[in-house]
Coordinates of C-alpha atoms in Angstrom, one line a residue:
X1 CA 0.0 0.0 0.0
X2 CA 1.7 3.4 -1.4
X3 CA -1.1 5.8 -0.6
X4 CA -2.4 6.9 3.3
X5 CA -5.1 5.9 4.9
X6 CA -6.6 8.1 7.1
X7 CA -10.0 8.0 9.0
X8 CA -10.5 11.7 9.0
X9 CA -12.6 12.8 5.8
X10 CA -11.2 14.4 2.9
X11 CA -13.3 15.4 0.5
X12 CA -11.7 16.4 -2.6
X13 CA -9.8 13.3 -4.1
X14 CA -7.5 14.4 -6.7
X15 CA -7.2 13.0 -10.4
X16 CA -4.5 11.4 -12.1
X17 CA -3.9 12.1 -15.5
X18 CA -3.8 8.7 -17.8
X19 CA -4.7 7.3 -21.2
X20 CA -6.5 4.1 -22.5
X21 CA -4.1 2.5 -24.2
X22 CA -5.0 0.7 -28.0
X23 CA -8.6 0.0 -27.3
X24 CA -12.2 1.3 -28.2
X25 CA -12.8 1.7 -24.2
X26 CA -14.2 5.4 -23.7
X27 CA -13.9 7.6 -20.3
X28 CA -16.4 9.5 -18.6
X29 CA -17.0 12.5 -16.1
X30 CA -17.9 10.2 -13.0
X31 CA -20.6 12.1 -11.7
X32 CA -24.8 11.7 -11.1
X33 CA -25.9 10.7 -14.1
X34 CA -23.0 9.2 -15.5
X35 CA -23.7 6.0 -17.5
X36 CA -20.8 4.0 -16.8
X37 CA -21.0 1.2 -19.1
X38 CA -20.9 1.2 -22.5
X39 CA -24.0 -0.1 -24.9
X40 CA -26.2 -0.3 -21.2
X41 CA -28.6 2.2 -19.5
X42 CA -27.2 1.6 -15.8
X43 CA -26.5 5.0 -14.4
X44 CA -25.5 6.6 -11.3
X45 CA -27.6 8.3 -9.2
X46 CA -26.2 8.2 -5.9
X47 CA -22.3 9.3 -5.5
X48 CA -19.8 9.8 -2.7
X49 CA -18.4 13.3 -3.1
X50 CA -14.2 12.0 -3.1
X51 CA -15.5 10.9 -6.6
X52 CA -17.1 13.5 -8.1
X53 CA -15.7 15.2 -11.3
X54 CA -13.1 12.0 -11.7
X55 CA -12.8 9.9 -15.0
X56 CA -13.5 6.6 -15.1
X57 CA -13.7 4.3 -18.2
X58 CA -16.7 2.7 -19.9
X59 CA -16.9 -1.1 -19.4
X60 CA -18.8 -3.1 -22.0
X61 CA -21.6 -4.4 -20.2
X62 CA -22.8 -7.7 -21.8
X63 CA -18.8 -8.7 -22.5
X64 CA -17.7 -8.3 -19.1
X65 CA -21.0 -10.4 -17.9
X66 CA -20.3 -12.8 -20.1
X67 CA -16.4 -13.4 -19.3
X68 CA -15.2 -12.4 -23.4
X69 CA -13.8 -9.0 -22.4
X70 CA -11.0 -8.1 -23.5
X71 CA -8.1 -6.2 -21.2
X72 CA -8.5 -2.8 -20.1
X73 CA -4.8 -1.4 -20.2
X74 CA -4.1 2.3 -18.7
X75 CA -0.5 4.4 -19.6
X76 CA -0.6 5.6 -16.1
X77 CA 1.7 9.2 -16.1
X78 CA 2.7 8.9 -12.4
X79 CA 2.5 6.7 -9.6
X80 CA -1.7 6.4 -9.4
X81 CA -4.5 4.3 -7.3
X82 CA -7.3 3.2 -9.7
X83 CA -10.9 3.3 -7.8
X84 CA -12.9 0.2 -8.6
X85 CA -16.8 -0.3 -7.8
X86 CA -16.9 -3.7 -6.7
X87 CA -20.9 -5.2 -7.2
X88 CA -22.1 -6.6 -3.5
X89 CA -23.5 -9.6 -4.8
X90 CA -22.1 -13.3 -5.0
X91 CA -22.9 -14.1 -8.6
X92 CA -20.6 -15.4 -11.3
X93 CA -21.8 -12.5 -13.2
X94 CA -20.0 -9.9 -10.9
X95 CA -16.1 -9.5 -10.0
X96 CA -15.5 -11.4 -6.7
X97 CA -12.9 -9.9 -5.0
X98 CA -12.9 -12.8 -2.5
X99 CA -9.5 -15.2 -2.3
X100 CA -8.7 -13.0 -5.5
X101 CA -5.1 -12.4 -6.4
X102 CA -5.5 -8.7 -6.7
X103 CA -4.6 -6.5 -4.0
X104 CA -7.8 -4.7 -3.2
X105 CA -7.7 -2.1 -0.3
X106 CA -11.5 -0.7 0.8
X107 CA -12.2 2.8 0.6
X108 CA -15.6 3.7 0.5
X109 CA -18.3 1.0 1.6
X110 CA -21.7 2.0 -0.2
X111 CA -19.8 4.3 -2.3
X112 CA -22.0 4.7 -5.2
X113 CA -25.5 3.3 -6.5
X114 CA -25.6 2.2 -9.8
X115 CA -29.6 2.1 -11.3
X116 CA -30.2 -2.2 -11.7
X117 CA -27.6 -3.2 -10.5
X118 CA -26.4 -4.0 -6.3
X119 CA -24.9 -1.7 -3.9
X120 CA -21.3 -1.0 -4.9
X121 CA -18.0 -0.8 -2.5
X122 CA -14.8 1.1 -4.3
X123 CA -11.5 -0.3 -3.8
X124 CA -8.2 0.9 -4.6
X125 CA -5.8 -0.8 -7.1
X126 CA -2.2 1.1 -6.1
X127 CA -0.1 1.0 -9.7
X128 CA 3.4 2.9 -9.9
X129 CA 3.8 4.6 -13.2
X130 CA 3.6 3.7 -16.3
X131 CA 1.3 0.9 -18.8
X132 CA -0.4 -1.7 -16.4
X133 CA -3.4 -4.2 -17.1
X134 CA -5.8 -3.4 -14.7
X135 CA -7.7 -6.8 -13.2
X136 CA -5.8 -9.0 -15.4
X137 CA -7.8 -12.3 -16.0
X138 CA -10.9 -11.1 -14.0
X139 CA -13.8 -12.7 -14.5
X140 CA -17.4 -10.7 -14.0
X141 CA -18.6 -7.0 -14.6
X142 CA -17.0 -4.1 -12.5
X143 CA -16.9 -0.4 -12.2
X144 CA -13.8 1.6 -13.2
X145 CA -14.5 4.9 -11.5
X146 CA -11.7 7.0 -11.6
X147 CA -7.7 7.0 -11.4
X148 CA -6.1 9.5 -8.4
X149 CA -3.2 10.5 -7.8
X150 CA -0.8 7.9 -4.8
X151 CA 0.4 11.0 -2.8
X152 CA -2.7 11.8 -1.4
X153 CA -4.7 11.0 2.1
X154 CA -7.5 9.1 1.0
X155 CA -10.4 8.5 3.8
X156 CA -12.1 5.1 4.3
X157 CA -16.0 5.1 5.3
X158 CA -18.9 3.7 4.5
X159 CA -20.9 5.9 2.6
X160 CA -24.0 4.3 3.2
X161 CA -25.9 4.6 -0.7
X162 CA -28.4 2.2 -0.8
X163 CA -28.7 -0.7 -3.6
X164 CA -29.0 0.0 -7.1
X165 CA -31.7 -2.6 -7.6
X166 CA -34.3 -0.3 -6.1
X167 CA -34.0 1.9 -9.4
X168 CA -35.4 0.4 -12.3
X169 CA -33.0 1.0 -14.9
X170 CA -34.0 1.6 -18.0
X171 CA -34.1 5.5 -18.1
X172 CA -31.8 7.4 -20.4
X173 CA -30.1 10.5 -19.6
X174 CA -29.3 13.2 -22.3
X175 CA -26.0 13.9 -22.6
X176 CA -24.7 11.0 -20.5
X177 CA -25.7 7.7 -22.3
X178 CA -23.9 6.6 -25.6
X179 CA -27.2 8.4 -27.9
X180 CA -26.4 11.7 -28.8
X181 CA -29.0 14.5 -27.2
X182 CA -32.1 15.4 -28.8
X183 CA -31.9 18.7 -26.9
X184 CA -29.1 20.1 -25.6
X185 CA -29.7 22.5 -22.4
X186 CA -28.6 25.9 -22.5
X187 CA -29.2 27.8 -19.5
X188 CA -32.4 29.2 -17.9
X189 CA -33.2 30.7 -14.1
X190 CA -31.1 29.7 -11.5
X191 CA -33.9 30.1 -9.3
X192 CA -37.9 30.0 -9.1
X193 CA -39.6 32.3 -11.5
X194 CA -42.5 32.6 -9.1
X195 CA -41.7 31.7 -5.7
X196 CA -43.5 32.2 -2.0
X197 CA -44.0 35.8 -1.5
X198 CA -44.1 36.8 -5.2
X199 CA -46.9 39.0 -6.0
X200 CA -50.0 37.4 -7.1
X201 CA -49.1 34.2 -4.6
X202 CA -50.9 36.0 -1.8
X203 CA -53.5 33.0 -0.3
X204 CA -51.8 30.1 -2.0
X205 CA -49.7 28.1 0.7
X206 CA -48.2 25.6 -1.0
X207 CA -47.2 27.0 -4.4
X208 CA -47.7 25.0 -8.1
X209 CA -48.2 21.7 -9.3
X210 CA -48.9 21.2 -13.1
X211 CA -51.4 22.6 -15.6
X212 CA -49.6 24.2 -18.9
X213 CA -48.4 27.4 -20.6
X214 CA -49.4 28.2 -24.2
X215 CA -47.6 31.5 -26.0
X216 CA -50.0 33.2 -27.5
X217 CA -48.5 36.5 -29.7
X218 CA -45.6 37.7 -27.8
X219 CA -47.3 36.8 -24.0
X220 CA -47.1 33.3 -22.1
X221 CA -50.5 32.0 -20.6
X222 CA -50.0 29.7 -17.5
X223 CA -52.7 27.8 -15.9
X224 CA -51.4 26.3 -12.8
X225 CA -52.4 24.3 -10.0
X226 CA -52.5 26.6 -7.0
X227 CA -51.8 24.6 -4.0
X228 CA -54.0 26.9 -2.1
X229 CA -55.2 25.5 0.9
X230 CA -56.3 27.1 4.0
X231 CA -55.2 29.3 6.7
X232 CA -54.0 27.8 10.3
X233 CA -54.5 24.4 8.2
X234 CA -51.8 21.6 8.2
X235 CA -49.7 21.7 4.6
X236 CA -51.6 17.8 3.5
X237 CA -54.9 20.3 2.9
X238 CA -53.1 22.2 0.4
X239 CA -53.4 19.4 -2.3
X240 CA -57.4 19.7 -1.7
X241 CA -58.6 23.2 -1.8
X242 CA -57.2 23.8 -5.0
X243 CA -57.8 26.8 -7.6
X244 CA -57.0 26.9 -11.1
X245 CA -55.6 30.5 -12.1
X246 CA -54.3 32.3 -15.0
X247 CA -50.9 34.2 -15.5
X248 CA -49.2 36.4 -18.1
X249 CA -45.7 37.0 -18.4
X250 CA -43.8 38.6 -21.8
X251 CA -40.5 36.4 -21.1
X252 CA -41.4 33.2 -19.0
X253 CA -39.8 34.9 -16.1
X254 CA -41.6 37.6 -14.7
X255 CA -45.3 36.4 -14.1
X256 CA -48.4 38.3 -13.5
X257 CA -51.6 36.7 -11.9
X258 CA -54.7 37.7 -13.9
X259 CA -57.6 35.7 -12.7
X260 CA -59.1 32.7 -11.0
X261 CA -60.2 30.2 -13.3
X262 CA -62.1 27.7 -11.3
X263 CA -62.2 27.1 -7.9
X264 CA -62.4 23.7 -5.8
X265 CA -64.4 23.4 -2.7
X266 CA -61.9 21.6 -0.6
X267 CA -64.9 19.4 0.9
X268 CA -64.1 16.1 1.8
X269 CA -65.9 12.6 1.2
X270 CA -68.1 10.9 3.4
X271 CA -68.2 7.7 2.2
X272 CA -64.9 5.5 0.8
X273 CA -66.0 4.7 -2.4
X274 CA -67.0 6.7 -5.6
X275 CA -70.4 7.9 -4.2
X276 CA -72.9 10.1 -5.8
X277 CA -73.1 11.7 -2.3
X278 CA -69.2 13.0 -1.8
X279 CA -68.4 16.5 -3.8
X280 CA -66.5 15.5 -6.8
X281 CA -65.0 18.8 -7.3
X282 CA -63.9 19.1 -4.0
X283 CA -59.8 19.3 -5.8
X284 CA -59.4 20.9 -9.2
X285 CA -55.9 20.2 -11.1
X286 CA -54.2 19.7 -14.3
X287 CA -55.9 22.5 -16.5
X288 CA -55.2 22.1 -20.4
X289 CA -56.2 24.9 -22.4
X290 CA -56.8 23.9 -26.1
X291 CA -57.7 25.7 -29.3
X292 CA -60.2 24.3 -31.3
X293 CA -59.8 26.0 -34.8
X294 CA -63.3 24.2 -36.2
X295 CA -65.2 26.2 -33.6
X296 CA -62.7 29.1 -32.9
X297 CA -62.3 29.2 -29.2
X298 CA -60.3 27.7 -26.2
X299 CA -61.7 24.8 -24.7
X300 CA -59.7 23.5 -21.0
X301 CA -59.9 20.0 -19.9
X302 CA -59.3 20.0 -16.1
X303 CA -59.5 17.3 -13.6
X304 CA -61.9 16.9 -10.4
X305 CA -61.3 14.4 -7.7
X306 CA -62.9 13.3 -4.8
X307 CA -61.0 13.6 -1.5
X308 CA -60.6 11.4 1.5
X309 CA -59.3 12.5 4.8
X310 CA -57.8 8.9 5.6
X311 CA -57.1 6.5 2.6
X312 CA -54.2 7.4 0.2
X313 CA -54.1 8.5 -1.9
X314 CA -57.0 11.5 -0.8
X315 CA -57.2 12.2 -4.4
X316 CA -59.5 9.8 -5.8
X317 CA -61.8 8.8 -8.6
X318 CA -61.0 11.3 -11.3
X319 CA -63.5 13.4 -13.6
X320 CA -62.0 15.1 -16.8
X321 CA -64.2 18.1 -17.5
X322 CA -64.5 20.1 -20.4
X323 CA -65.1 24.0 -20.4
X324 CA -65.5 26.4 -23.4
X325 CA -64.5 30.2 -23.2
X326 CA -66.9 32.2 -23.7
X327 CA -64.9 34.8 -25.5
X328 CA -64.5 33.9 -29.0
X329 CA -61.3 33.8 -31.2
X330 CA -57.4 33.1 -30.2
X331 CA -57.0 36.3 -27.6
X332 CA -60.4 34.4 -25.6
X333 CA -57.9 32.6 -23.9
X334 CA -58.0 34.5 -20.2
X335 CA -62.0 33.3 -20.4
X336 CA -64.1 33.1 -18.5
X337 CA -64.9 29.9 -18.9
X338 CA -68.3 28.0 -19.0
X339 CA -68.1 24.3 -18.2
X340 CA -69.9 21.7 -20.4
X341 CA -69.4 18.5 -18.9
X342 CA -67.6 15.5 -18.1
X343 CA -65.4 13.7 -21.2
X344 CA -64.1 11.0 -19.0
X345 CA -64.9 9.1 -15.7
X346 CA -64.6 6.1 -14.2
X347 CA -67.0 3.5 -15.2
X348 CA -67.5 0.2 -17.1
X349 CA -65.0 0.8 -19.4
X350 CA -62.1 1.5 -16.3
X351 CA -59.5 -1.5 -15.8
X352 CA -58.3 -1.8 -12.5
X353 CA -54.5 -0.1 -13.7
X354 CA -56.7 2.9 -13.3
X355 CA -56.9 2.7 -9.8
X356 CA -58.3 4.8 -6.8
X357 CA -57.4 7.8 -8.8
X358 CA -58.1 7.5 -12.1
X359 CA -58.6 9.0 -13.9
X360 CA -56.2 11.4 -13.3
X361 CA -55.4 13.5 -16.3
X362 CA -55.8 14.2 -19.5
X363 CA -54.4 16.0 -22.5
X364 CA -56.1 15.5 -26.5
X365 CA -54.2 16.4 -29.3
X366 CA -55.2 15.9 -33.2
X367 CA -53.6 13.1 -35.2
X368 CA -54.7 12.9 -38.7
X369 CA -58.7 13.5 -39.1
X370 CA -58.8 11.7 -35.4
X371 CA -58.0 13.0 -32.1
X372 CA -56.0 10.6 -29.2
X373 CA -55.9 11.9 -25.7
X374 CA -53.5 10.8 -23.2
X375 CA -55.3 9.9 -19.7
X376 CA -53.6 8.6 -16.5
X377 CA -54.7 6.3 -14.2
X378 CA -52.5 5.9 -10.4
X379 CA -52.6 3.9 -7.2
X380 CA -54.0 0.3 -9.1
X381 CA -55.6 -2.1 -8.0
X382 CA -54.7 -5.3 -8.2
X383 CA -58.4 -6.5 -10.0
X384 CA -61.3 -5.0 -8.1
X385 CA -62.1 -7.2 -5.2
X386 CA -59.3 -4.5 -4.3
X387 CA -61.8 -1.8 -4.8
X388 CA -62.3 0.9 -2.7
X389 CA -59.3 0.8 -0.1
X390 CA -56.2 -1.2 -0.8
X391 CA -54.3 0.1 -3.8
X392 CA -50.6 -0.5 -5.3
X393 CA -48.2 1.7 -6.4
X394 CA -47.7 2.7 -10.1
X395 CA -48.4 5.9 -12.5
X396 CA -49.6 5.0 -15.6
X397 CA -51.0 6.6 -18.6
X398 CA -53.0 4.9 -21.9
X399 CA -54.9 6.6 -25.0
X400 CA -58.2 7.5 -25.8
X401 CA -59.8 8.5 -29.2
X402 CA -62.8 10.7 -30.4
X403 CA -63.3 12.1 -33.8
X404 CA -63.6 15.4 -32.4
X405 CA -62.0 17.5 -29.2
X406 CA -65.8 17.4 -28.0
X407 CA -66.0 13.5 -27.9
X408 CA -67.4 11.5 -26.8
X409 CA -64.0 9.6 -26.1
X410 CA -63.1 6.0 -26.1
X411 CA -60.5 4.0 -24.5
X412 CA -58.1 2.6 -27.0
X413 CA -58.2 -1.0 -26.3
X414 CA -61.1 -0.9 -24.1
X415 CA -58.2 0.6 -21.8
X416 CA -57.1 -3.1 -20.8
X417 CA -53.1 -2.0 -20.7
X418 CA -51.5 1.1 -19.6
X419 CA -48.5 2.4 -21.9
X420 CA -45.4 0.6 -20.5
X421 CA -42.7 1.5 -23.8
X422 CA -42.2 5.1 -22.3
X423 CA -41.4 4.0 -18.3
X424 CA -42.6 0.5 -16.8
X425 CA -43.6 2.5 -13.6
X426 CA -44.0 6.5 -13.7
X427 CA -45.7 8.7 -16.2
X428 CA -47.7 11.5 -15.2
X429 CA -49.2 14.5 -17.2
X430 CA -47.8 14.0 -20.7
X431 CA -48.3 16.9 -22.8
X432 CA -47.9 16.5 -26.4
X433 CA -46.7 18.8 -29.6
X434 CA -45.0 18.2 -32.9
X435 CA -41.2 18.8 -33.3
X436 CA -40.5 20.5 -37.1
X437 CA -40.4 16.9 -38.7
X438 CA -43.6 15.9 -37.5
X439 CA -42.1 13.8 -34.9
X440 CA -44.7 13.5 -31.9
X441 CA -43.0 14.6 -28.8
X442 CA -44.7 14.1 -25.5
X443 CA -43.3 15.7 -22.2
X444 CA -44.0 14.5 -18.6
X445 CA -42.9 14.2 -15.0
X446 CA -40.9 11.2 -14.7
X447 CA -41.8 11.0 -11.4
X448 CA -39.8 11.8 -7.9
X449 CA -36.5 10.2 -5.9
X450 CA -37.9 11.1 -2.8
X451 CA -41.1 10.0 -0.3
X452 CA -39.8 6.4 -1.2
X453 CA -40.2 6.4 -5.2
X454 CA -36.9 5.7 -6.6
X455 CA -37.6 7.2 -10.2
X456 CA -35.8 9.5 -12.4
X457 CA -36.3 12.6 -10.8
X458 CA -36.2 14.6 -13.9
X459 CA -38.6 15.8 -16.5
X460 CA -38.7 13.3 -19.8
X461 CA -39.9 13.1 -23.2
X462 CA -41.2 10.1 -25.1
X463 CA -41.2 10.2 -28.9
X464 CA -43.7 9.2 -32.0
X465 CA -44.2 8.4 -35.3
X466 CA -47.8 8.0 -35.4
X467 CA -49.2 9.7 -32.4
X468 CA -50.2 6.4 -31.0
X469 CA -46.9 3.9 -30.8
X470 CA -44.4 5.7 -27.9
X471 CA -40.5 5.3 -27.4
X472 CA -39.0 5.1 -24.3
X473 CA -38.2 7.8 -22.8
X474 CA -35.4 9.9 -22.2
X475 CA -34.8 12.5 -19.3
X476 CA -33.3 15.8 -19.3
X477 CA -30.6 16.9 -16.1
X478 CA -31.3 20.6 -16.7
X479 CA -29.0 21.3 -13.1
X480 CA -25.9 20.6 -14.9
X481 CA -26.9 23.9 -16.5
X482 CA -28.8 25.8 -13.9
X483 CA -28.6 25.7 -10.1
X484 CA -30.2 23.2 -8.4
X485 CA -32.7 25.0 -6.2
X486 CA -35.0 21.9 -6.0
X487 CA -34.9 18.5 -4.2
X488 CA -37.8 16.7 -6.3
X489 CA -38.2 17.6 -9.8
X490 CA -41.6 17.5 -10.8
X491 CA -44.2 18.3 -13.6
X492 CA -43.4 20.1 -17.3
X493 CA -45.8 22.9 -18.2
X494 CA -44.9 23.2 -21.8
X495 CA -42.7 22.8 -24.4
X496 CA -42.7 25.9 -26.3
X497 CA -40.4 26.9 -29.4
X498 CA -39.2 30.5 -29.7
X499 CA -36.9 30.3 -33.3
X500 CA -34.1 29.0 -33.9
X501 CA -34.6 26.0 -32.5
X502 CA -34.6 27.1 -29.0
X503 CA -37.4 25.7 -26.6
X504 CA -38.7 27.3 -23.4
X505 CA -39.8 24.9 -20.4
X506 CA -41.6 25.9 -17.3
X507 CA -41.9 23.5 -14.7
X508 CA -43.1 23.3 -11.2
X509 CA -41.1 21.6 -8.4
X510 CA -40.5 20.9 -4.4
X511 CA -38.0 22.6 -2.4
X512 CA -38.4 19.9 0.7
X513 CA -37.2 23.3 2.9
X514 CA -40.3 24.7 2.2
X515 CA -44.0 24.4 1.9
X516 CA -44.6 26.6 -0.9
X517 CA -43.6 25.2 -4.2
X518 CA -41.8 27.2 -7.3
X519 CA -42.4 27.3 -10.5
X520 CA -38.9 27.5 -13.0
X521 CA -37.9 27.9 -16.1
X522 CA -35.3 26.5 -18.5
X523 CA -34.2 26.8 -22.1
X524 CA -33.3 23.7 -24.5
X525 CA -32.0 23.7 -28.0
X526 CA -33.0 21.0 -30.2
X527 CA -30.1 19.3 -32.8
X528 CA -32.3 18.7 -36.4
X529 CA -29.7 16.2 -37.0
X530 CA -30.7 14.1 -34.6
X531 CA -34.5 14.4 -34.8
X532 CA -34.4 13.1 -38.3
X533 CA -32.0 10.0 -36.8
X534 CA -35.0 9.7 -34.3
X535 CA -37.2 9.7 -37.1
X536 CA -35.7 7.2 -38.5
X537 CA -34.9 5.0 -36.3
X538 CA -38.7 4.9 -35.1
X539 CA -41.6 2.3 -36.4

């Protein structure tokens, strides 16, 4: 052992310089994100800091697995300790370290958490300068995290990041996988665009959750979920006495409250199942305003839930409405809005994927001479001898299709299977547009790495030839262009483009310091070059 070992902790692990020697193996920035093998979607998402900003080399996945590697070889330029992850599982498929020949020291137990795959412990490989083989002969996949430099103090712990296999792993990150970007992110607010305290936020205590933003002319038209509970009232009541309201901004920045669209009565249920006799309005969220050319006005599909005080989750048993403004003509779009009735509830036609609160959004858009809507269904039941009380876990969206944006609308496939191709578990509030190719593009909240759901954490699009087939979904990591003022990332408003290729996103998410939560804002550029590979590439 040529390095120190010290039990006092030192943060800021310094790199060795080194090349990859005659191969195809590529590096990477080890950091969250990072996709560390090649041809795989396994990423990081948990990282001890002594690693971060290191490079560590791309292992091919399936060869490594499957023992027909072939040696990783490193021209190290000065005496150098190479950090392995080490998988914590005894299968022939993973590196054992055990009885091994190699001499391993332990730095950082629980050192990093690698989606799909088990908890990881890095050990250091001491090499003196020079072109060594690293794990000569090893059989079974490993990490290769990063090379530092020997005359250092490097601190053993146990960083305690939990297993990988808690993460499902197929989400891909732009700008980290092997795929080049769709979008590339190019800056935006490095901090709310409306927060608590703003004007306009007076009476709504815990901020903004969904709804979307539409440009129409030169001004932005945001119809948020105001979290607006009531006063001397625990936080939990803010997701029930909800309003819908309108704001204007000329930039996506500065925002001006206009108006109260609707207004839920915050009354809860008194029965536990989907009773004529509980106020189905008593929550109001996800407000899509729509322009219907054929009749030349804004219609907005919203959803109303019933709430419970006890059973999770307290919204339940979705109702899409549908309202008309009754101004005519584009600039109608600030209303005020007369509501026409319900387009979707549950019913006959629900499968139990739907669950205690579906339905739980909704968004139509026009494919063709048809129209498909996207509509959500959360908290399934297993089948319905599950019905009212004990639901699973899972966020899930399928289609439905009308002729026209008045309906009546149908499930697509009598709504027996949710849309799995984008995420397995999480999709929620997909809003759809067309990219300049004619590519279908759907944007959504991929759903939050906190309150026990180990999911992306980031906003994600799915893409679409047709309208109706989706791909799987890829997420965008706007903080490694803006400051991360958020600890759970949450829903997309929009999806706007402004020229040049340049796209504005608003999005709402939760600051866990704080009750209230912001609204942001965040610009994207989108590579043509790509999109037609996309094109291409889909069915």
């Amino acid at each position: 052992m040529c390095f120190t070992l010290v039990n006092a902790q030192n943060i800021a692990w310094q790199s060795a310089s080194f090349d990859v020697v005659k191969s195809n193996y590529k590096t990477f920035k080890t950091t969250q994100y990072a996709h560390v093998f090649s041809n795989s979607k396994n990423n990081i998402v948990r990282l001890a800091p002594e690693l971060e900003g290191l490079t560590g080399v791309e292992i091919p996945l399936e060869l490594y697995k499957n023992g027909t590697k072939s040696p990783l070889r490193l021209k190290l330029k000065e005496k150098s300790v190479v950090l392995v992850g080490i998988f914590q599982e005894k299968n022939e498929q993973f590196l054992q370290l055990d009885n091994s020949p190699y001499k391993a020291t332990l730095l950082l137990q629980n050192g990093v958490t690698i989606t799909g795959l088990p908890a990881v412990n890095v050990y250091a490989l001491s090499y003196e300068k020079g072109i060594h083989t690293i794990l000569p002969n090893a059989k079974g996949l490993f990490a290769v995290l990063g090379v530092v430099k020997m005359k250092q103090a490097l601190v053993a712990r146990n960083a305690e990041f939990p297993d990988g296999k808690l993460w499902n792993p197929t989400f891909i990150v732009e700008g980290f996988s092997d795929e080049k970007p769709l979008f590339e992110i190019i800056g935006g607010e490095n901090k709310p665009v409306i927060d608590e305290g703003f004007p306009g936020t007076e009476g709504i205590q815990g901020g903004f959750e969904g709804g979307r933003v539409v440009k129409v002319g030169d001004t932005y038209h945001m119809f948020p979920t105001e979290r607006a509970g009531e006063k001397g009232v625990e936080m939990y009541y803010d997701r029930v006495k909800t309003k819908i309201g309108h704001w204007t901004s000329k930039d996506a920045i500065h925002w001006k409250r206009e108006s109260t669209i609707l207004q839920a009565s915050g009354t809860y249920a008194v029965t536990e199942d989907d009773n004529p006799m509980n106020d189905r309005r008593a929550a109001i969220w996800s407000y899509m305003p729509v322009f219907s050319k054929k009749e030349n006005k804004w219609y907005g599909y919203y959803l109303a839930y019933t709430v419970h005080k006890e059973i999770e989750p307290n919204h339940s048993f979705g109702r899409i409405w549908r309202c008309e403004s009754t101004v005519a003509g584009i600039d109608g779009i600030a209303g005020p809005y007369k509501d026409i009735g319900i387009i979707m509830e549950p019913g006959l036609d629900s499968q139990p994927w739907e669950g205690r609160q579906g339905v739980a959004s909704f968004f139509p858009y026009p494919v063709g001479d048809k129209y498909f809507g996207f509509y959500s269904g959360a908290y399934p039941f297993a089948s319905w001898a599950d019905y009212p009380k004990k639901s699973g876990k899972g966020w899930f969206v399928a289609l439905a299709e009308s002729n026209s944006l008045e309906g009546p609308w149908t499930r697509l496939n009598k709504g027996l299977e949710p849309i799995k191709t984008i995420h397995p578990l999480f999709v929620e509030n997909p809003i759809v547009s067309q990219l300049p190719n004619g590519l279908y593009i759907a944007i959504f909240d991929g759903g939050p790495d906190g309150w026990g759901h180990h999911l992306p954490n980031m906003m994600g699009y799915s893409l679409s030839k047709d309208g109706v087939n989706w791909s799987e979904a890829h997420y965008w990591p706007i903080e490694t262009k803006v400051d991360k003022w958020w600890d759970i990332m949450r829903t997309p408003l929009c999806l706007i483009p402004e020229g040049n290729d340049v796209y504005t996103i608003v999005y709402n998410a939760i600051d866990l310091k704080k009750r209230f939560h912001p609204t942001g804002m965040v610009k994207l550029k989108l590579n043509r070059e790509v999109m037609e590979q996309r094109l291409k590439e889909l069915k």
